[in-house]
PDB file of C-alpha atoms in Angstrom:
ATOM      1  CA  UNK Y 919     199.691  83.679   4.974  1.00 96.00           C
ATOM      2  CA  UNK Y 920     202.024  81.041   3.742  1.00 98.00           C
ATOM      3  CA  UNK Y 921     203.876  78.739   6.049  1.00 98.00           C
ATOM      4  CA  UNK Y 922     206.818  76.631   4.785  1.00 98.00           C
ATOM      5  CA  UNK Y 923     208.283  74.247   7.188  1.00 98.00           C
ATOM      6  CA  UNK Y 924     212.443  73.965   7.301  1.00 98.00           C
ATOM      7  CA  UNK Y 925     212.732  70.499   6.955  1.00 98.00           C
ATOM      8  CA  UNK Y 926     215.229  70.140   9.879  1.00 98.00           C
ATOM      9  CA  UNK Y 927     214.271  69.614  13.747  1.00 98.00           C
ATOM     10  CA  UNK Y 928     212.224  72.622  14.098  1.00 98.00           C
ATOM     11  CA  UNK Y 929     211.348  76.385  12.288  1.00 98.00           C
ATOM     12  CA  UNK Y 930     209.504  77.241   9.517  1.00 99.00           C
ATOM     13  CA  UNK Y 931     209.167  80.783   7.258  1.00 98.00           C
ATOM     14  CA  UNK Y 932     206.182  82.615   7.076  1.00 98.00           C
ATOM     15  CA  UNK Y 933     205.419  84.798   4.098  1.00 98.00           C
ATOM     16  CA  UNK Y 934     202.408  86.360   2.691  1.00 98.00           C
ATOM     17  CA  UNK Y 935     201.723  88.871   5.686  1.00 98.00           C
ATOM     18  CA  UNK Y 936     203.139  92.485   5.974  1.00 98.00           C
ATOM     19  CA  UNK Y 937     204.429  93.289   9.531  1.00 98.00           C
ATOM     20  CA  UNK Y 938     204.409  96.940   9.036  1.00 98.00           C
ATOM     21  CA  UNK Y 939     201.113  97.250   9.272  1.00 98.00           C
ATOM     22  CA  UNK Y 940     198.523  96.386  12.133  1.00 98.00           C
ATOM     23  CA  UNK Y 941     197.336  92.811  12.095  1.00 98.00           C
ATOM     24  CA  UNK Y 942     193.947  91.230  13.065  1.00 98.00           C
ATOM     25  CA  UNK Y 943     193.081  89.296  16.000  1.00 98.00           C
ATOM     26  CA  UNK Y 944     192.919  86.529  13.491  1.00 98.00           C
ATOM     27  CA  UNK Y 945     195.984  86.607  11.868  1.00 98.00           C
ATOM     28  CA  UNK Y 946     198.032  87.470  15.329  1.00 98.00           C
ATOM     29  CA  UNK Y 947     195.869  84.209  16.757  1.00 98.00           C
ATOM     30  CA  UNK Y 948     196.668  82.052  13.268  1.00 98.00           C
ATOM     31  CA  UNK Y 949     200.908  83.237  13.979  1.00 98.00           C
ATOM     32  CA  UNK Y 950     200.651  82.225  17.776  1.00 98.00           C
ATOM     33  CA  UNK Y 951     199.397  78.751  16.688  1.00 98.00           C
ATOM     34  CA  UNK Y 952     202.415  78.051  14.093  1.00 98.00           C
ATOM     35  CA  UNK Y 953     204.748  79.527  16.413  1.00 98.00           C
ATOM     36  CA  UNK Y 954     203.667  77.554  18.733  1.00 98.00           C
ATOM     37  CA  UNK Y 955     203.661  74.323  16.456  1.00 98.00           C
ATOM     38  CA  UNK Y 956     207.267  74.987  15.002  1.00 98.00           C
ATOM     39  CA  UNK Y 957     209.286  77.351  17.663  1.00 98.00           C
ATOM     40  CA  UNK Y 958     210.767  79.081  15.753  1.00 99.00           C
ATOM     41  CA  UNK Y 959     209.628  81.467  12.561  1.00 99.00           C
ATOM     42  CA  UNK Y 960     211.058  83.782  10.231  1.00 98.00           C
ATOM     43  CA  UNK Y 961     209.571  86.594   8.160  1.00 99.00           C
ATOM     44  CA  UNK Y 962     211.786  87.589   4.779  1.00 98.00           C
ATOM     45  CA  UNK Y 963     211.137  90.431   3.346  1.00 98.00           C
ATOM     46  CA  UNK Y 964     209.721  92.912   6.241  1.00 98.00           C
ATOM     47  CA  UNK Y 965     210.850  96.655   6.302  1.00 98.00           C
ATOM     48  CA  UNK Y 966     210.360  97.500  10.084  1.00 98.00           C
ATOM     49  CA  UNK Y 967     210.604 100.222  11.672  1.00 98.00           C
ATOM     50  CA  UNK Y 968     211.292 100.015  15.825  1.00 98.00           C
ATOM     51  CA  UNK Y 969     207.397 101.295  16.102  1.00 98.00           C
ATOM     52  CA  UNK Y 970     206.477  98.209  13.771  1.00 98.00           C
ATOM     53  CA  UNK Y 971     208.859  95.564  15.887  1.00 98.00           C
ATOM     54  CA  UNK Y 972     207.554  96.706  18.910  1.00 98.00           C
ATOM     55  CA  UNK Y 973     204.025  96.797  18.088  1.00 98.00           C
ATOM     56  CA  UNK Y 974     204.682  93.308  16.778  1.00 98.00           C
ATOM     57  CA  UNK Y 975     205.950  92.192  20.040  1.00 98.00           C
ATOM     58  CA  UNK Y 976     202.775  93.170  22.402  1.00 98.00           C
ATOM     59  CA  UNK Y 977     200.667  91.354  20.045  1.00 98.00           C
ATOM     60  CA  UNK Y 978     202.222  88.007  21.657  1.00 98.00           C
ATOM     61  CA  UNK Y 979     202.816  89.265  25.270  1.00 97.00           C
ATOM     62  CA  UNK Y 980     203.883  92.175  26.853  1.00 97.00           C
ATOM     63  CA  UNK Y 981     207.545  93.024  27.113  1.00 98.00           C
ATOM     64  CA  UNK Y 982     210.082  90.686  28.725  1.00 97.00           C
ATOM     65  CA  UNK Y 983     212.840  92.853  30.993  1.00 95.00           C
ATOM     66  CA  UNK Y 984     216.568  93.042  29.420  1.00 96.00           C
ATOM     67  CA  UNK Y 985     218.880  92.865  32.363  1.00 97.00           C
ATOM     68  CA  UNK Y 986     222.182  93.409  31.749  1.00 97.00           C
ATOM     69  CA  UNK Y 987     222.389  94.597  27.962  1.00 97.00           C
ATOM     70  CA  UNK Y 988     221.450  98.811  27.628  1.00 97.00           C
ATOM     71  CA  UNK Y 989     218.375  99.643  25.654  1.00 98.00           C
ATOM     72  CA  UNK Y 990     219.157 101.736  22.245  1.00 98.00           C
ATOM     73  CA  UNK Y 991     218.672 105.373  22.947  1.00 97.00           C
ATOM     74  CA  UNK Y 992     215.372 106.506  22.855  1.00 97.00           C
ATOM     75  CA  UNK Y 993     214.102 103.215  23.364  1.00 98.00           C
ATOM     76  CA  UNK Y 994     213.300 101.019  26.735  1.00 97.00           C
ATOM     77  CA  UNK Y 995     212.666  97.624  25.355  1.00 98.00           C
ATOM     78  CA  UNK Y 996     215.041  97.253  22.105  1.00 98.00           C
ATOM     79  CA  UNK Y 997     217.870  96.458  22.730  1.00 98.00           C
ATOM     80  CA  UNK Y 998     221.149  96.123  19.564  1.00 98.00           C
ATOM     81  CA  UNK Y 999     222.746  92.568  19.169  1.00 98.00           C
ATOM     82  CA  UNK Y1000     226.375  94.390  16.663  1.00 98.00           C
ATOM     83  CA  UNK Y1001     229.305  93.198  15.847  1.00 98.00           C
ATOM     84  CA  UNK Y1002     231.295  95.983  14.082  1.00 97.00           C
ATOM     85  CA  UNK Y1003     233.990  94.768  11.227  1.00 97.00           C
ATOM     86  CA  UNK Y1004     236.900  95.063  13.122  1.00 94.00           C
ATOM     87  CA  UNK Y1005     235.261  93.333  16.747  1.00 95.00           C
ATOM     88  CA  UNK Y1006     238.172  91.136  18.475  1.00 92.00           C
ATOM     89  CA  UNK Y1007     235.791  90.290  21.262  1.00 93.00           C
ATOM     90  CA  UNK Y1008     234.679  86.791  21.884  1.00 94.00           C
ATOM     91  CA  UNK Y1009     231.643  85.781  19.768  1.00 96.00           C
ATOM     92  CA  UNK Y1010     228.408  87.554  21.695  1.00 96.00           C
ATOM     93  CA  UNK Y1011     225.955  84.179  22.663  1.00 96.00           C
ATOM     94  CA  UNK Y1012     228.131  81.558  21.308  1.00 96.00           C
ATOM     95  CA  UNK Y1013     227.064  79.278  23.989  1.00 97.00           C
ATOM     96  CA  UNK Y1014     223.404  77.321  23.742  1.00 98.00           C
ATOM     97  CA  UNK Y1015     221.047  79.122  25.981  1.00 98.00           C
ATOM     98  CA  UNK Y1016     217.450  79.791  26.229  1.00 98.00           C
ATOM     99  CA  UNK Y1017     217.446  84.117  27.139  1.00 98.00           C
ATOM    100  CA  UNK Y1018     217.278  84.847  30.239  1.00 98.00           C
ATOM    101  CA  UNK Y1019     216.461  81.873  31.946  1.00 98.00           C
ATOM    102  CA  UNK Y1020     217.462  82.664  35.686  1.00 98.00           C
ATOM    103  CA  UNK Y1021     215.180  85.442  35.818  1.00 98.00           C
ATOM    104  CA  UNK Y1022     211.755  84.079  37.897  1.00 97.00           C
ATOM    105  CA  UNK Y1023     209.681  84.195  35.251  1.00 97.00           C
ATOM    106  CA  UNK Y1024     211.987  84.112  32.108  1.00 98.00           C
ATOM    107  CA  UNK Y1025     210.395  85.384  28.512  1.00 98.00           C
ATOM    108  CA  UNK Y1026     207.735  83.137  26.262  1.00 98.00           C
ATOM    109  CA  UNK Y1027     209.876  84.472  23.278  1.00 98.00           C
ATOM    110  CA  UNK Y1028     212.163  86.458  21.291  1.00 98.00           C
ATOM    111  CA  UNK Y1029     211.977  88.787  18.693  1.00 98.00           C
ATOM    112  CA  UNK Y1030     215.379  89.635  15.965  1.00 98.00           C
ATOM    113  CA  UNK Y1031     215.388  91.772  13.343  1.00 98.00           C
ATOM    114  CA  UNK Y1032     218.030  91.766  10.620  1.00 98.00           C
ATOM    115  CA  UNK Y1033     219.212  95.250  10.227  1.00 98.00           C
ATOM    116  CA  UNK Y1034     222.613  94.675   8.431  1.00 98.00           C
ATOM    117  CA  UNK Y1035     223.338  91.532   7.966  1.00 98.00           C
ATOM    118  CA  UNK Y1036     226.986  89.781   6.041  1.00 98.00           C
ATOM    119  CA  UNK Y1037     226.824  87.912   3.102  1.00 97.00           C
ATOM    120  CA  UNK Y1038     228.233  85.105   4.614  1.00 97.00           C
ATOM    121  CA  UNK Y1039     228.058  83.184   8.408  1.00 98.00           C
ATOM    122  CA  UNK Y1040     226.040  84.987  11.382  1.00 98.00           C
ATOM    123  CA  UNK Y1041     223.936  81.663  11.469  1.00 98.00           C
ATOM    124  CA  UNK Y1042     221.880  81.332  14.184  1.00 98.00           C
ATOM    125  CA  UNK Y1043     221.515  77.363  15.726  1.00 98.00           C
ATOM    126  CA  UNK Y1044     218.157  76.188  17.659  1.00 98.00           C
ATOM    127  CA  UNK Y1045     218.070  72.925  19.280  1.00 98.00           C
ATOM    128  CA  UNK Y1046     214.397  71.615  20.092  1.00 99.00           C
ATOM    129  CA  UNK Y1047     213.745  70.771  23.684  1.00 98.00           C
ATOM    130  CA  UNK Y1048     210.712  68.854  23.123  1.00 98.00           C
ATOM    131  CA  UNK Y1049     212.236  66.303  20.166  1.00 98.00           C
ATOM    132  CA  UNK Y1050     215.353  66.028  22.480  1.00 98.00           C
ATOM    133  CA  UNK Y1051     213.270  64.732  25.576  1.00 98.00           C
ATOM    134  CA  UNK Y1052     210.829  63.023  23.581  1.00 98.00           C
ATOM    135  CA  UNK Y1053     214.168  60.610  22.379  1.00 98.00           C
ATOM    136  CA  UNK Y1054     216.328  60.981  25.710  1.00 98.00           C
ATOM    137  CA  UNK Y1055     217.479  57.168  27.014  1.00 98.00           C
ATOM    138  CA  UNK Y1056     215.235  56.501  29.891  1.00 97.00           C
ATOM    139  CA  UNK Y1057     217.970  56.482  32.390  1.00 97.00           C
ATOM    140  CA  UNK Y1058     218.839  59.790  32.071  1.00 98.00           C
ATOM    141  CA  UNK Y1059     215.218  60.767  32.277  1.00 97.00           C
ATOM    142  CA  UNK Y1060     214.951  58.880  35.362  1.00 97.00           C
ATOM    143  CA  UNK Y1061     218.123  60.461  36.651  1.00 97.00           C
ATOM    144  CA  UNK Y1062     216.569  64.083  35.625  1.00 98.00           C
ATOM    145  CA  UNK Y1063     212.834  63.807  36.679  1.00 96.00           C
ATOM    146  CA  UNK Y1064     212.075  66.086  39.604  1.00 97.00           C
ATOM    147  CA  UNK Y1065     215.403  67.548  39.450  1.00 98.00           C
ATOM    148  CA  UNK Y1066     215.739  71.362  39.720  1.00 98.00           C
ATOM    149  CA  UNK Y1067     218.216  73.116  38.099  1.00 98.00           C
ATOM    150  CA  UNK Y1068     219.606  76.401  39.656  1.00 98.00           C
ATOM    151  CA  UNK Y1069     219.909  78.838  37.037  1.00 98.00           C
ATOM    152  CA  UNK Y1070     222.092  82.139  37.633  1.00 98.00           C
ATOM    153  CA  UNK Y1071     224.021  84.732  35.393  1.00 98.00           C
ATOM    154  CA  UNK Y1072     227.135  84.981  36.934  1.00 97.00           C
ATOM    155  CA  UNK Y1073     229.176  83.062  34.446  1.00 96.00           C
ATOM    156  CA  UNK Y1074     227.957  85.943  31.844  1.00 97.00           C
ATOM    157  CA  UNK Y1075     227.411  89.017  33.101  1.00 98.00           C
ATOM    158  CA  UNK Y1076     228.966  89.407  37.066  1.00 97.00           C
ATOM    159  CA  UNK Y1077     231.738  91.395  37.122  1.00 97.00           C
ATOM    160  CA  UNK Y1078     234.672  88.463  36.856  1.00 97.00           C
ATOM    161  CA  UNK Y1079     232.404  86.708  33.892  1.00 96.00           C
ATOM    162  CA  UNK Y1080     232.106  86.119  30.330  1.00 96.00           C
ATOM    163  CA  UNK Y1081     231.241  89.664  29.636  1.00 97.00           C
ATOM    164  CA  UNK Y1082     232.430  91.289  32.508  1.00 96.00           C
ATOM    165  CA  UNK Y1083     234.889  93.887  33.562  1.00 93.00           C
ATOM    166  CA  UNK Y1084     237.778  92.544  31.913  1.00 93.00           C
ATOM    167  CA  UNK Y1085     235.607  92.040  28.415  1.00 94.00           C
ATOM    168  CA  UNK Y1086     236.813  95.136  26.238  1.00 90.00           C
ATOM    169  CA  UNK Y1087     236.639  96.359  22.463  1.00 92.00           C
ATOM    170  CA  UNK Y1088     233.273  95.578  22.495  1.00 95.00           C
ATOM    171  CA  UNK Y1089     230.419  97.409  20.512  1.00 95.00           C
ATOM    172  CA  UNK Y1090     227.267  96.034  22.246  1.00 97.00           C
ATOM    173  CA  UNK Y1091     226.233  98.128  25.918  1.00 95.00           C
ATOM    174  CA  UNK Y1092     226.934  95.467  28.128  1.00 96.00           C
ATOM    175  CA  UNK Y1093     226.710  96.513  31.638  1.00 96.00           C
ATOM    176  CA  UNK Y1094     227.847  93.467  34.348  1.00 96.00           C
ATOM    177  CA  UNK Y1095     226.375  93.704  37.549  1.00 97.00           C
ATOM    178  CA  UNK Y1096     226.674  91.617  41.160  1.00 97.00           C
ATOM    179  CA  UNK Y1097     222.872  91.120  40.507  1.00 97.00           C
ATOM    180  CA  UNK Y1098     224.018  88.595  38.326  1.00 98.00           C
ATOM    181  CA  UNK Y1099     225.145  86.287  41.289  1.00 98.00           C
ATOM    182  CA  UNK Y1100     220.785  85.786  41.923  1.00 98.00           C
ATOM    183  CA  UNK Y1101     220.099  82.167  41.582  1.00 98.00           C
ATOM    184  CA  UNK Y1102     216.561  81.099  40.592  1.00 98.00           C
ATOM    185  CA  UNK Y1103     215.302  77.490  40.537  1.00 98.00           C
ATOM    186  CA  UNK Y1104     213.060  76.216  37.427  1.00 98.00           C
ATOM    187  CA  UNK Y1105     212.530  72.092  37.095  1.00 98.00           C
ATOM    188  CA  UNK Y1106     214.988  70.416  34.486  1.00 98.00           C
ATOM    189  CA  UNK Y1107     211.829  68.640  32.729  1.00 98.00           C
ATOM    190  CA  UNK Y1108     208.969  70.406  32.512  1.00 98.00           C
ATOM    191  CA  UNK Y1109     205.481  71.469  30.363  1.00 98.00           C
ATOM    192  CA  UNK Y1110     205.285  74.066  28.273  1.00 98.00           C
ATOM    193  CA  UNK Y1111     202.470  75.868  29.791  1.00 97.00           C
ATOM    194  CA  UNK Y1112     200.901  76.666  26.457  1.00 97.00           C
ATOM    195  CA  UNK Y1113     200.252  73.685  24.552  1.00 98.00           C
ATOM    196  CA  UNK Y1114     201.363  70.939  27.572  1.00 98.00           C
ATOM    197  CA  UNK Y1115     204.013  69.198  25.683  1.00 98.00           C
ATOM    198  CA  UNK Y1116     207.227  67.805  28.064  1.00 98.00           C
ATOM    199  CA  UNK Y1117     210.639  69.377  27.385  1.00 98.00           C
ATOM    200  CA  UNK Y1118     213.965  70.271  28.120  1.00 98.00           C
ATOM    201  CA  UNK Y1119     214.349  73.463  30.206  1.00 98.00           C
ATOM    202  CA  UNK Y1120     217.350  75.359  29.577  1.00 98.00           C
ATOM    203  CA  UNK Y1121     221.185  74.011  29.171  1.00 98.00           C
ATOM    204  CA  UNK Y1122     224.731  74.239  31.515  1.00 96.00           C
ATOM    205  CA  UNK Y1123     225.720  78.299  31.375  1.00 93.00           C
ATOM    206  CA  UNK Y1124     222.818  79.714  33.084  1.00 98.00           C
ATOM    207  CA  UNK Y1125     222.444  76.467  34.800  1.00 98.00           C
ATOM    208  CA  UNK Y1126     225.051  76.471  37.402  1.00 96.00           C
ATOM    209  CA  UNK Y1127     223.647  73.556  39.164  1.00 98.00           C
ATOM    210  CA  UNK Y1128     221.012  71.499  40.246  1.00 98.00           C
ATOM    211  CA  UNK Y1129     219.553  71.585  43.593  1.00 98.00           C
ATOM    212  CA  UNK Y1130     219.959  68.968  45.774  1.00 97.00           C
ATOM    213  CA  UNK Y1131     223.250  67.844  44.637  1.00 97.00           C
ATOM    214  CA  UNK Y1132     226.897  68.388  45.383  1.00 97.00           C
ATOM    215  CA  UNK Y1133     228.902  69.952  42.231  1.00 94.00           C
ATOM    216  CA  UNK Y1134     231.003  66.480  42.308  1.00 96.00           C
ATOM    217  CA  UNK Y1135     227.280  64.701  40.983  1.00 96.00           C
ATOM    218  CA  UNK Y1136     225.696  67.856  39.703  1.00 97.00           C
ATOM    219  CA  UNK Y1137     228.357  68.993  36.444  1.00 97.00           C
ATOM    220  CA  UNK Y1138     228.717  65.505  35.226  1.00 97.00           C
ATOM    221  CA  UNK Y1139     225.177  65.111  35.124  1.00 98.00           C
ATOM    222  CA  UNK Y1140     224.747  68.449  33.622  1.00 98.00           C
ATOM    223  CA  UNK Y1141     227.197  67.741  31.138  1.00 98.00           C
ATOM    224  CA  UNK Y1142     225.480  64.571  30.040  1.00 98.00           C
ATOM    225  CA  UNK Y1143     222.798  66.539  29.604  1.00 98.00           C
ATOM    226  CA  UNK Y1144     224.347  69.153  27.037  1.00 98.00           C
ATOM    227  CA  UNK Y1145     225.865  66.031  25.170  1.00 98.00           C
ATOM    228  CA  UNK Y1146     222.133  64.591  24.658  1.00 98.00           C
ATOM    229  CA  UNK Y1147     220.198  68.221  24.027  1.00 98.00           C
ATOM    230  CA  UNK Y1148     222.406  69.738  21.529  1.00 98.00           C
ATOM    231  CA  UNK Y1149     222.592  66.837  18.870  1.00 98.00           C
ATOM    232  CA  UNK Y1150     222.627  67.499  15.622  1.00 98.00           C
ATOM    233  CA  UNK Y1151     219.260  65.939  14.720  1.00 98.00           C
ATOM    234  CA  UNK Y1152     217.322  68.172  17.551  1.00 98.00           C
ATOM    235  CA  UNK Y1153     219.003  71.136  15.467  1.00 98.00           C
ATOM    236  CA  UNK Y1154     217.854  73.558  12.765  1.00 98.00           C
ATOM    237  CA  UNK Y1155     220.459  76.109  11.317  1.00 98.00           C
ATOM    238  CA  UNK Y1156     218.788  79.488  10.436  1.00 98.00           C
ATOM    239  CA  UNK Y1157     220.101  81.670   7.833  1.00 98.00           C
ATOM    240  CA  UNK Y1158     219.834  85.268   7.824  1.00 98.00           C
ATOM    241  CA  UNK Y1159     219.029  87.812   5.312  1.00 98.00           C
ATOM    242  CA  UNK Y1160     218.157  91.663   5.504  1.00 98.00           C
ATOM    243  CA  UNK Y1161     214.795  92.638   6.261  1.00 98.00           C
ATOM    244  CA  UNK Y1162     214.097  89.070   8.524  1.00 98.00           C
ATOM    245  CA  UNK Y1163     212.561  88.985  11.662  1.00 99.00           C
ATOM    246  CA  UNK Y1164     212.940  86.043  13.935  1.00 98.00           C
ATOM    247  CA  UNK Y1165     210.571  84.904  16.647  1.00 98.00           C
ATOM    248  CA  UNK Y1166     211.187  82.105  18.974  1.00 98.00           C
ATOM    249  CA  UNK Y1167     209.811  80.290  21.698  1.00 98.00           C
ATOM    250  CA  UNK Y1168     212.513  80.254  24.778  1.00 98.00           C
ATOM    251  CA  UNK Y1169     210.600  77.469  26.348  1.00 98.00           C
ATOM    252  CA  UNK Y1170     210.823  75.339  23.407  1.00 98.00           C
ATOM    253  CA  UNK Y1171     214.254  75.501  21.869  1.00 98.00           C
ATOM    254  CA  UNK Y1172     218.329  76.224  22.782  1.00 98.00           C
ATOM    255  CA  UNK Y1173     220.026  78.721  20.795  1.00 98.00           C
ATOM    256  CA  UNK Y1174     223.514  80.082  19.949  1.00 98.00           C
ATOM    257  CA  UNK Y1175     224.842  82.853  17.929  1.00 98.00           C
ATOM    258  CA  UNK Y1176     227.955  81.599  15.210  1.00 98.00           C
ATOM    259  CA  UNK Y1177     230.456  83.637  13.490  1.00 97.00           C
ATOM    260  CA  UNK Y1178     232.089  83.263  10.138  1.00 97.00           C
ATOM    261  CA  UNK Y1179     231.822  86.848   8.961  1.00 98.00           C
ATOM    262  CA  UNK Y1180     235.184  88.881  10.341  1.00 95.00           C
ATOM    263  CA  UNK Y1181     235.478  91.946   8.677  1.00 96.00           C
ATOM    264  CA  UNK Y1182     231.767  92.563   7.807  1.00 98.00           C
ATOM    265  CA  UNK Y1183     229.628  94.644  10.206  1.00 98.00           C
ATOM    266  CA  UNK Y1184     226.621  92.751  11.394  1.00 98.00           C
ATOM    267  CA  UNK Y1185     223.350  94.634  13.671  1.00 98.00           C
ATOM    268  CA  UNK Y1186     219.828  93.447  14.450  1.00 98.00           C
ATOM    269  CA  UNK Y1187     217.733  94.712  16.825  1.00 98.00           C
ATOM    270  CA  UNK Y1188     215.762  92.624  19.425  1.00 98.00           C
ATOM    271  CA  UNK Y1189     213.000  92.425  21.611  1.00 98.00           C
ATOM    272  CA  UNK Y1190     211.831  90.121  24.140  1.00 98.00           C
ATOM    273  CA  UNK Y1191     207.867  88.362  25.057  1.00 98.00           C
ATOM    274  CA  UNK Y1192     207.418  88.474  28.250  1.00 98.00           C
ATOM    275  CA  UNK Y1193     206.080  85.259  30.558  1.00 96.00           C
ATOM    276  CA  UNK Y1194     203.514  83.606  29.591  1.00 87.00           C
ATOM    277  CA  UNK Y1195     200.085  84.324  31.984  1.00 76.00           C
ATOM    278  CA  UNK Y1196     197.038  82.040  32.020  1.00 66.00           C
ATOM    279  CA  UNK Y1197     194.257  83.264  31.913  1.00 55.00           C
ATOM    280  CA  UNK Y1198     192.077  84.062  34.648  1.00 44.00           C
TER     281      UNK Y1198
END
């Protein structure tokens, strides 16, 4: 197994390892460590099967639950992230996010596997959470230690949002909901409960707040926050190519989905880890 790191904030490709077939303890433990090291990683060159991408999944946790988007048919834990040629529709994930995030305990990671994928754009943009704390100004750490953000779906998937009932001519199975209204609180700075390092948990979208403080105080401080978390130097830019899966680590790195390839069908398929349980 080769690993070759991107040379930008974060991500790295890993070759040398065929994820059609079962993998040892070893090699499963040996990914988990890089993973964990670079947040994000990409296999070229893999010809999956849904079996293969699920299997590949469990190795790292058991499934994460997919509110909101419908599972492919015949499947409960894939789920299709299309665009067909002639989509009008708003960009699908445009916005920096880490998935799921106002669930209660949100998924350790993602899987994404390119399917059919344009010869041009579809990039997909991380930001790293721990490089952006590590060089936030100290007054805006002071102003953000403690605080808890209140994360909720509503301005995605409720009925009057983003991707709700007045979001048409789309060709993902997007089902809004008034579930999506839940609030769930997770601290603004926190650990990553697998290898301790301090971060940057999650971005304005899902957060719709912070608890504790009136909206007046709350956005601008938010804001701030985007501003400083989604630099350019905390970013890697990953390009796609047919037969690539992606894994990444939501409690590591923002991520957004970019166009640039109208008129060119685009479908992966994708998976999520579920939370992350100590031990014992």
């Amino acid at each position: 197994m080769d690993i070759t790191p991107s040379g930008q904030a974060c991500g790295a490709t890993v070759t040398g390892v065929d994820l059609s077939q079962p993998l040892t303890d070893e090699v499963v433990a040996d990914i988990r460590a890089v993973w964990l090291k670079h947040h994000v990683l990409a296999f070229p060159d893999q010809n999956l099967t849904d079996d293969d991408l699920e299997r590949f999944t469990l190795y790292f946790g058991p499934f994460g639950e997919d509110p909101f988007i419908a599972p492919i048919p015949g499947r409960e834990h894939i789920i299709a992230v299309q665009r067909d040629a002639g989509e009008t529709a708003p960009l699908f994930a445009e916005n920096w996010h880490t998935d799921w995030s106002f669930q209660e305990h949100p998924p350790a990671g993602t899987c994404l596997y390119g399917i059919t994928i344009p010869p041009e754009g579809g990039d997909t943009l991380f930001a790293d959470q721990h490089a952006a704390f590590e060089a936030m100004p100290d007054d805006l750490r002071a102003r953000l230690d403690g605080k808890m953000a209140i994360h909720s779906a509503k301005n995605a998937y409720a009925p009057e949002g983003m991707y709700g009932e007045k979001d048409a001519g789309r060709s993902m199975d997007i089902r809004p909901s008034e579930d999506a209204k839940a609030t769930q609180l997770h601290p603004v700075i926190r650990d990553h409960p697998e290898t301790g390092r301090t971060g940057i948990y999650g971005t304005v979208g899902y957060i719709a707040g912070i608890d504790g403080l009136a909206e007046r105080d709350a956005l601008p401080l938010l804001m701030e926050l985007y501003a400083w978390q989604t630099q350019d130097r905390f970013v890697y830019r990953h390009k796609w190519q047919p037969g690539m899966l992606l894994m990444w680590d939501n409690r590591s790195v923002l991520h957004k989905a970019t166009g640039g390839y109208e008129g060119d069908d685009r479908l992966l398929h994708r998976t999520t880890i579920g939370a992350y349980r100590q031990a014992g």
